[in-house]
Coordinates of C-alpha atoms in Angstrom, one line a residue:
M1 CA 19.0 31.5 -17.5
T2 CA 22.7 32.5 -17.4
L3 CA 23.4 35.3 -15.0
T4 CA 26.3 37.6 -14.3
P5 CA 27.7 37.7 -10.6
D6 CA 25.9 41.1 -10.1
Q7 CA 22.6 39.6 -11.3
E8 CA 23.0 36.6 -9.1
N9 CA 23.4 38.9 -6.1
L10 CA 20.2 40.7 -7.0
Y11 CA 18.3 37.5 -7.3
L12 CA 19.5 36.5 -3.8
I13 CA 18.2 39.7 -2.3
A14 CA 14.9 39.8 -4.3
P15 CA 14.2 36.5 -6.1
E16 CA 10.8 37.9 -7.1
L17 CA 12.2 40.9 -8.9
P18 CA 12.5 39.5 -12.4
E19 CA 8.9 38.3 -12.4
I20 CA 7.7 41.7 -11.2
L21 CA 9.8 43.6 -13.7
V22 CA 8.7 41.5 -16.7
R23 CA 5.0 41.6 -15.6
R24 CA 5.0 45.4 -15.4
Y25 CA 7.1 45.9 -18.5
R26 CA 4.6 43.7 -20.5
L27 CA 1.7 45.8 -19.1
L28 CA 3.3 49.0 -20.1
R29 CA 4.2 47.6 -23.5
K30 CA 0.7 46.5 -24.2
I31 CA -0.7 49.9 -23.2
Y32 CA 1.9 51.5 -25.5
Y33 CA 0.7 49.7 -28.5
S34 CA -3.0 49.5 -27.9
A35 CA -4.0 52.5 -25.7
P36 CA -6.5 53.6 -24.6
L37 CA -7.4 50.4 -22.8
G38 CA -9.8 49.5 -20.0
R39 CA -9.0 47.4 -17.0
R40 CA -11.3 44.6 -18.1
S41 CA -9.7 44.2 -21.5
L42 CA -6.2 44.3 -19.9
A43 CA -7.2 41.7 -17.3
A44 CA -8.6 39.4 -20.1
Y45 CA -5.5 39.9 -22.3
F46 CA -3.1 38.9 -19.5
Q47 CA -5.5 36.3 -18.0
V48 CA -5.4 37.8 -14.5
G49 CA -8.1 38.9 -12.1
E50 CA -9.2 42.6 -12.2
R51 CA -8.1 42.9 -8.5
V52 CA -4.6 41.9 -9.3
L53 CA -4.5 44.2 -12.3
R54 CA -5.9 47.1 -10.3
R55 CA -2.9 46.9 -7.9
E56 CA -0.4 47.0 -10.8
I57 CA -2.2 49.9 -12.4
E58 CA -2.1 51.9 -9.1
I59 CA 1.6 51.3 -8.8
L60 CA 2.4 52.4 -12.3
R61 CA 0.0 55.4 -12.0
D62 CA 1.7 56.5 -8.7
Q63 CA 5.1 56.3 -10.5
G64 CA 3.8 58.7 -13.2
L65 CA 4.0 56.1 -16.0
I66 CA 0.3 55.8 -16.9
A67 CA -2.8 57.9 -16.9
V68 CA -6.2 56.5 -15.9
E69 CA -9.0 58.5 -17.6
S70 CA -12.6 57.9 -18.5
R71 CA -11.6 57.0 -22.1
G72 CA -9.2 54.3 -20.8
I73 CA -5.6 53.8 -19.6
T74 CA -2.8 55.5 -21.6
L75 CA 0.9 56.0 -21.1
T76 CA 2.3 59.3 -19.9
S77 CA 5.3 60.8 -21.8
A78 CA 7.5 59.4 -19.1
G79 CA 5.9 56.0 -19.6
E80 CA 6.4 56.1 -23.4
S81 CA 10.0 57.1 -22.9
L82 CA 10.5 54.2 -20.5
V83 CA 9.0 51.6 -22.8
T84 CA 11.1 52.6 -25.7
S85 CA 14.4 52.8 -23.7
I86 CA 14.0 50.1 -21.1
T87 CA 14.6 47.1 -23.4
P88 CA 18.5 47.1 -23.3
S89 CA 18.5 47.2 -19.4
L90 CA 15.7 44.6 -19.2
K91 CA 17.5 42.3 -21.6
S92 CA 20.7 42.5 -19.7
F93 CA 18.9 41.8 -16.4
L94 CA 17.0 38.9 -17.8
G95 CA 20.1 37.3 -19.3
L96 CA 19.0 38.0 -22.9
T97 CA 22.2 39.8 -23.8
L98 CA 24.1 36.6 -22.9
L99 CA 21.5 34.7 -24.9
E100 CA 22.2 36.9 -28.0
E101 CA 26.0 36.2 -27.6
K102 CA 25.4 32.5 -27.5
L103 CA 23.2 32.6 -30.6
V104 CA 25.8 34.6 -32.5
K105 CA 28.4 31.9 -31.9
L106 CA 26.0 28.9 -32.6
L107 CA 24.3 30.4 -35.7
K108 CA 27.4 32.3 -36.9
V109 CA 25.3 35.5 -37.4
K110 CA 27.0 38.9 -37.2
D111 CA 24.4 40.3 -34.9
V112 CA 21.4 38.8 -33.0
T113 CA 18.6 40.8 -31.3
V114 CA 16.4 39.0 -28.9
V115 CA 13.1 40.7 -28.0
P116 CA 11.8 40.0 -24.5
G117 CA 8.7 37.8 -24.5
D118 CA 7.1 35.0 -26.4
L119 CA 5.5 35.7 -29.7
E120 CA 3.1 32.7 -29.4
S121 CA 1.6 34.0 -26.1
D122 CA 1.8 37.8 -26.6
E123 CA 1.0 39.3 -30.0
V124 CA 2.7 42.6 -29.0
V125 CA 6.1 40.8 -29.2
L126 CA 5.8 40.8 -33.0
L127 CA 5.5 44.6 -33.1
E128 CA 8.6 44.8 -30.8
M129 CA 10.5 42.6 -33.3
G130 CA 9.4 44.9 -36.1
R131 CA 10.6 47.9 -34.2
A132 CA 14.0 46.3 -33.5
A133 CA 14.4 45.5 -37.2
T134 CA 13.6 49.1 -38.2
R135 CA 16.5 50.3 -36.0
I136 CA 18.9 48.0 -37.8
L137 CA 17.4 49.0 -41.2
R138 CA 17.9 52.7 -40.6
E139 CA 21.6 52.1 -39.8
C140 CA 22.1 50.2 -43.0
L141 CA 20.5 52.6 -45.4
K142 CA 22.7 54.5 -47.8
P143 CA 22.0 56.8 -50.7
G144 CA 21.1 55.2 -54.1
I145 CA 20.7 51.6 -52.9
V146 CA 17.9 49.1 -53.6
L147 CA 16.1 47.7 -50.6
A148 CA 14.2 44.4 -51.1
V149 CA 11.5 43.1 -48.7
S150 CA 9.7 39.8 -48.6
G151 CA 6.1 39.1 -47.6
G152 CA 4.7 37.7 -44.4
T153 CA 3.6 38.8 -41.0
S154 CA 7.1 39.5 -39.7
C155 CA 8.0 41.9 -42.5
A156 CA 4.6 43.5 -42.3
A157 CA 5.4 44.3 -38.7
V158 CA 8.7 46.0 -39.8
A159 CA 6.6 48.2 -42.2
D160 CA 4.1 48.9 -39.4
M161 CA 6.8 50.0 -36.9
L162 CA 9.0 51.9 -39.3
P163 CA 8.9 55.6 -38.3
E164 CA 8.0 58.1 -41.0
A165 CA 11.2 59.9 -41.8
P166 CA 13.1 60.7 -45.0
A167 CA 15.7 58.2 -46.0
P168 CA 19.0 59.0 -47.8
S169 CA 18.3 60.1 -51.3
G170 CA 17.8 57.8 -54.3
I171 CA 16.7 54.7 -52.4
T172 CA 14.3 52.3 -54.3
V173 CA 12.2 49.7 -52.4
V174 CA 11.2 46.5 -54.2
P175 CA 9.5 43.2 -53.3
A176 CA 12.0 40.4 -53.0
R177 CA 9.7 37.9 -54.8
G178 CA 6.3 37.7 -56.5
G179 CA 3.1 37.4 -54.4
L180 CA 1.7 34.3 -52.8
G181 CA -1.9 35.2 -53.3
E182 CA -2.2 35.6 -49.5
V183 CA -3.8 38.4 -47.5
V184 CA -3.0 41.6 -49.3
D185 CA -1.5 43.2 -46.2
Y186 CA 1.1 40.5 -46.0
Q187 CA 2.2 40.4 -49.7
A188 CA 5.6 41.6 -50.6
N189 CA 4.3 44.2 -53.0
T190 CA 2.1 45.8 -50.3
I191 CA 4.9 45.8 -47.7
A192 CA 7.4 47.3 -50.2
A193 CA 5.0 50.1 -51.0
R194 CA 4.4 50.8 -47.2
V195 CA 8.1 50.8 -46.4
A196 CA 8.7 53.2 -49.3
Q197 CA 6.0 55.5 -48.1
K198 CA 7.4 55.6 -44.6
L199 CA 10.9 56.3 -46.0
R200 CA 9.4 58.9 -48.4
T201 CA 11.2 57.3 -51.3
N202 CA 10.4 55.4 -54.6
Y203 CA 9.3 51.9 -55.1
R204 CA 8.7 49.4 -57.9
L205 CA 6.4 46.4 -57.8
L206 CA 6.4 42.9 -59.3
H207 CA 2.8 41.9 -60.1
L208 CA 3.4 38.2 -60.6
P209 CA 2.5 35.1 -58.6
D210 CA 5.4 33.6 -56.6
S211 CA 5.0 30.1 -57.9
L212 CA 5.2 29.6 -61.7
S213 CA 6.0 26.7 -64.1
Q214 CA 9.4 26.7 -65.7
E215 CA 7.9 27.4 -69.1
A216 CA 6.0 30.4 -67.7
L217 CA 9.2 31.7 -66.0
Q218 CA 11.2 31.6 -69.2
M219 CA 8.4 33.3 -71.2
L220 CA 8.1 36.2 -68.6
L221 CA 11.9 36.7 -68.5
R222 CA 11.6 37.7 -72.2
E223 CA 9.3 40.6 -71.3
K224 CA 11.4 43.8 -71.2
K225 CA 9.5 45.5 -68.3
I226 CA 9.5 42.5 -66.2
K227 CA 13.2 42.0 -66.8
E228 CA 13.9 45.6 -65.8
I229 CA 12.2 45.1 -62.4
L230 CA 13.9 41.7 -61.9
D231 CA 17.3 43.3 -62.6
L232 CA 16.5 46.0 -60.0
I233 CA 15.5 43.4 -57.5
N234 CA 18.6 41.4 -58.1
S235 CA 20.7 44.6 -57.5
A236 CA 19.4 44.9 -53.9
S237 CA 22.0 45.9 -51.3
I238 CA 19.6 45.3 -48.3
L239 CA 17.2 42.4 -47.9
I240 CA 14.6 41.9 -45.2
H241 CA 13.0 38.5 -45.1
G242 CA 11.1 36.2 -42.7
I243 CA 11.4 32.4 -42.3
G244 CA 8.5 30.0 -42.6
T245 CA 8.0 26.4 -41.3
A246 CA 8.1 24.0 -44.2
E247 CA 4.6 22.6 -43.6
E248 CA 2.9 26.0 -43.2
M249 CA 4.5 27.4 -46.3
A250 CA 3.8 24.3 -48.4
R251 CA 0.2 24.5 -47.4
R252 CA 0.0 28.3 -48.3
R253 CA 1.6 27.5 -51.7
G254 CA -1.2 25.0 -52.4
A255 CA 0.9 21.8 -52.1
A256 CA -1.0 18.6 -52.8
P257 CA -1.2 15.9 -50.0
E258 CA 1.4 13.8 -51.8
E259 CA 3.8 16.8 -52.0
M260 CA 3.3 17.5 -48.3
E261 CA 4.1 13.8 -47.5
R262 CA 7.3 14.0 -49.7
L263 CA 8.5 17.1 -47.8
R264 CA 7.9 15.3 -44.5
E265 CA 9.9 12.2 -45.8
Q266 CA 12.7 14.5 -46.9
G267 CA 12.8 16.1 -43.4
A268 CA 11.9 19.6 -44.5
V269 CA 11.6 22.0 -41.6
G270 CA 12.0 25.5 -43.0
E271 CA 11.3 27.6 -46.1
V272 CA 12.6 30.8 -47.7
F273 CA 11.9 32.1 -51.2
G274 CA 10.4 28.7 -52.3
F275 CA 13.5 26.8 -51.1
F276 CA 12.7 24.0 -48.5
Y277 CA 15.5 23.1 -46.1
N278 CA 16.1 20.0 -43.9
S279 CA 17.7 20.3 -40.4
R280 CA 21.2 20.3 -42.0
G281 CA 20.4 23.3 -44.1
E282 CA 20.2 21.2 -47.3
I283 CA 17.7 22.2 -50.0
V284 CA 15.3 19.3 -50.4
E285 CA 12.7 21.0 -52.6
H286 CA 12.5 24.1 -54.7
I287 CA 9.5 25.9 -56.2
P288 CA 10.6 28.0 -59.3
S289 CA 9.7 31.6 -59.0
L290 CA 10.9 35.1 -59.9
G291 CA 12.9 37.4 -57.6
L292 CA 16.0 37.0 -55.5
Y293 CA 17.7 33.7 -55.4
L294 CA 20.0 32.0 -52.7
E295 CA 23.2 32.9 -54.5
D296 CA 22.3 36.5 -54.5
L297 CA 22.4 36.6 -50.7
G298 CA 26.1 35.9 -50.6
N299 CA 27.2 37.4 -53.9
R300 CA 25.4 40.8 -54.0
V301 CA 23.3 41.6 -51.0
E302 CA 25.4 43.5 -48.4
N303 CA 23.0 43.3 -45.5
V304 CA 20.5 40.5 -44.9
I305 CA 18.1 41.1 -42.0
V306 CA 16.0 38.1 -40.9
V307 CA 12.9 38.7 -38.7
A308 CA 11.4 35.5 -37.4
G309 CA 9.9 34.4 -34.1
G310 CA 7.9 31.8 -32.2
R311 CA 9.1 28.6 -30.6
R312 CA 7.5 26.6 -33.5
K313 CA 9.9 28.3 -35.9
A314 CA 13.0 27.5 -34.0
K315 CA 14.0 24.5 -36.2
A316 CA 13.3 26.5 -39.3
I317 CA 15.5 29.3 -38.1
V318 CA 18.4 26.9 -37.3
A319 CA 18.0 25.2 -40.6
V320 CA 18.1 28.4 -42.6
V321 CA 20.2 30.8 -40.6
G322 CA 22.5 28.3 -38.9
N323 CA 23.6 26.8 -42.1
H324 CA 23.4 29.9 -44.4
P325 CA 24.6 32.7 -42.1
R326 CA 22.9 36.1 -42.4
D327 CA 24.0 39.5 -41.2
F328 CA 21.3 40.3 -38.7
L329 CA 18.7 38.1 -36.9
V330 CA 15.8 39.5 -34.9
L331 CA 13.7 37.0 -32.9
D332 CA 11.7 36.7 -29.7
E333 CA 12.8 35.2 -26.4
G334 CA 10.6 32.1 -26.9
A335 CA 12.3 31.2 -30.2
A336 CA 15.8 32.0 -28.9
K337 CA 15.4 29.8 -25.8
R338 CA 14.0 27.0 -28.0
I339 CA 17.0 27.2 -30.3
L340 CA 19.3 26.7 -27.4
E341 CA 17.3 23.6 -26.4
L342 CA 17.9 22.2 -29.8
Y343 CA 21.6 22.2 -29.5
S344 CA 23.5 19.6 -27.5
R345 CA 25.5 20.5 -24.5
K346 CA 28.6 18.8 -25.8
G347 CA 28.9 20.6 -29.1
D348 CA 27.4 22.8 -31.7
T349 CA 25.1 20.2 -33.3
P350 CA 21.3 20.8 -33.1
L351 CA 19.4 17.8 -31.7
F352 CA 16.8 17.3 -34.5

């Protein structure tokens, strides 16, 4: 962890302070998203004894941040306000602000937001990533634009955390691509509809599978209604998308064992929109589909917001974002630190 001189002094006075701060912040954050909760379920979630948890609960209650009632533990209004506003201060104290600055330089992204915590050990972190992305989205919205969203759990979290409030007039929300045939809640069509409902604006859907043969693609492109929707998608000014690991996405797309082996031999580590990337950001495989294409990201889309987290996705994030810079990257602390580990100390070359 890289510290400022003031932070180093605080560590000398109270070296246990960061651990206490993070522990209580995580506790408040979990209650914020899942209240009402009982002590037993909280102890199980954080894998600590009930006696230890009881002490933390008592401290937070005495500070007026939580309420302990028969129905369970909830946040007070002061607690809710603290959870939603503490992040910038917490990030600075934990060195995450400096981490964001390092990632901006390494990945050449305009802006990086690192959410405290590790997605792979705390499911609430995904919701925090979604909330961070919604703040960026709201700042990018303009009247009359087209907003495209992809499928996946990260984009679903953005839809979940987006506050219900009117957007500027004339905005249309569309799916960035066809569907993968996955869980309905994570399909691009479903997410686009939910985002539009939260923004109280219009949406159009693309009811087609994401993976099609070249012949089928050409045939569909001759259909007037489909072409109209595709033209709308390709006019998007804002795009929100996630990043998948190559192996996971190939498996979800129903790749045969020999195809999986070929991807491994080609060094594929990440996937976006059916394009599989190696560690150098080179496309080693492409599955034809309908929707936004890579050239659209640089040529027409004004703001690209990437939401991806988890240490296991670090290589995929570097391969995609590090070699094809986006405007905004939202990720968790676990992925951010793992990305730094992948880069050599002598230069800006990732070690994989």
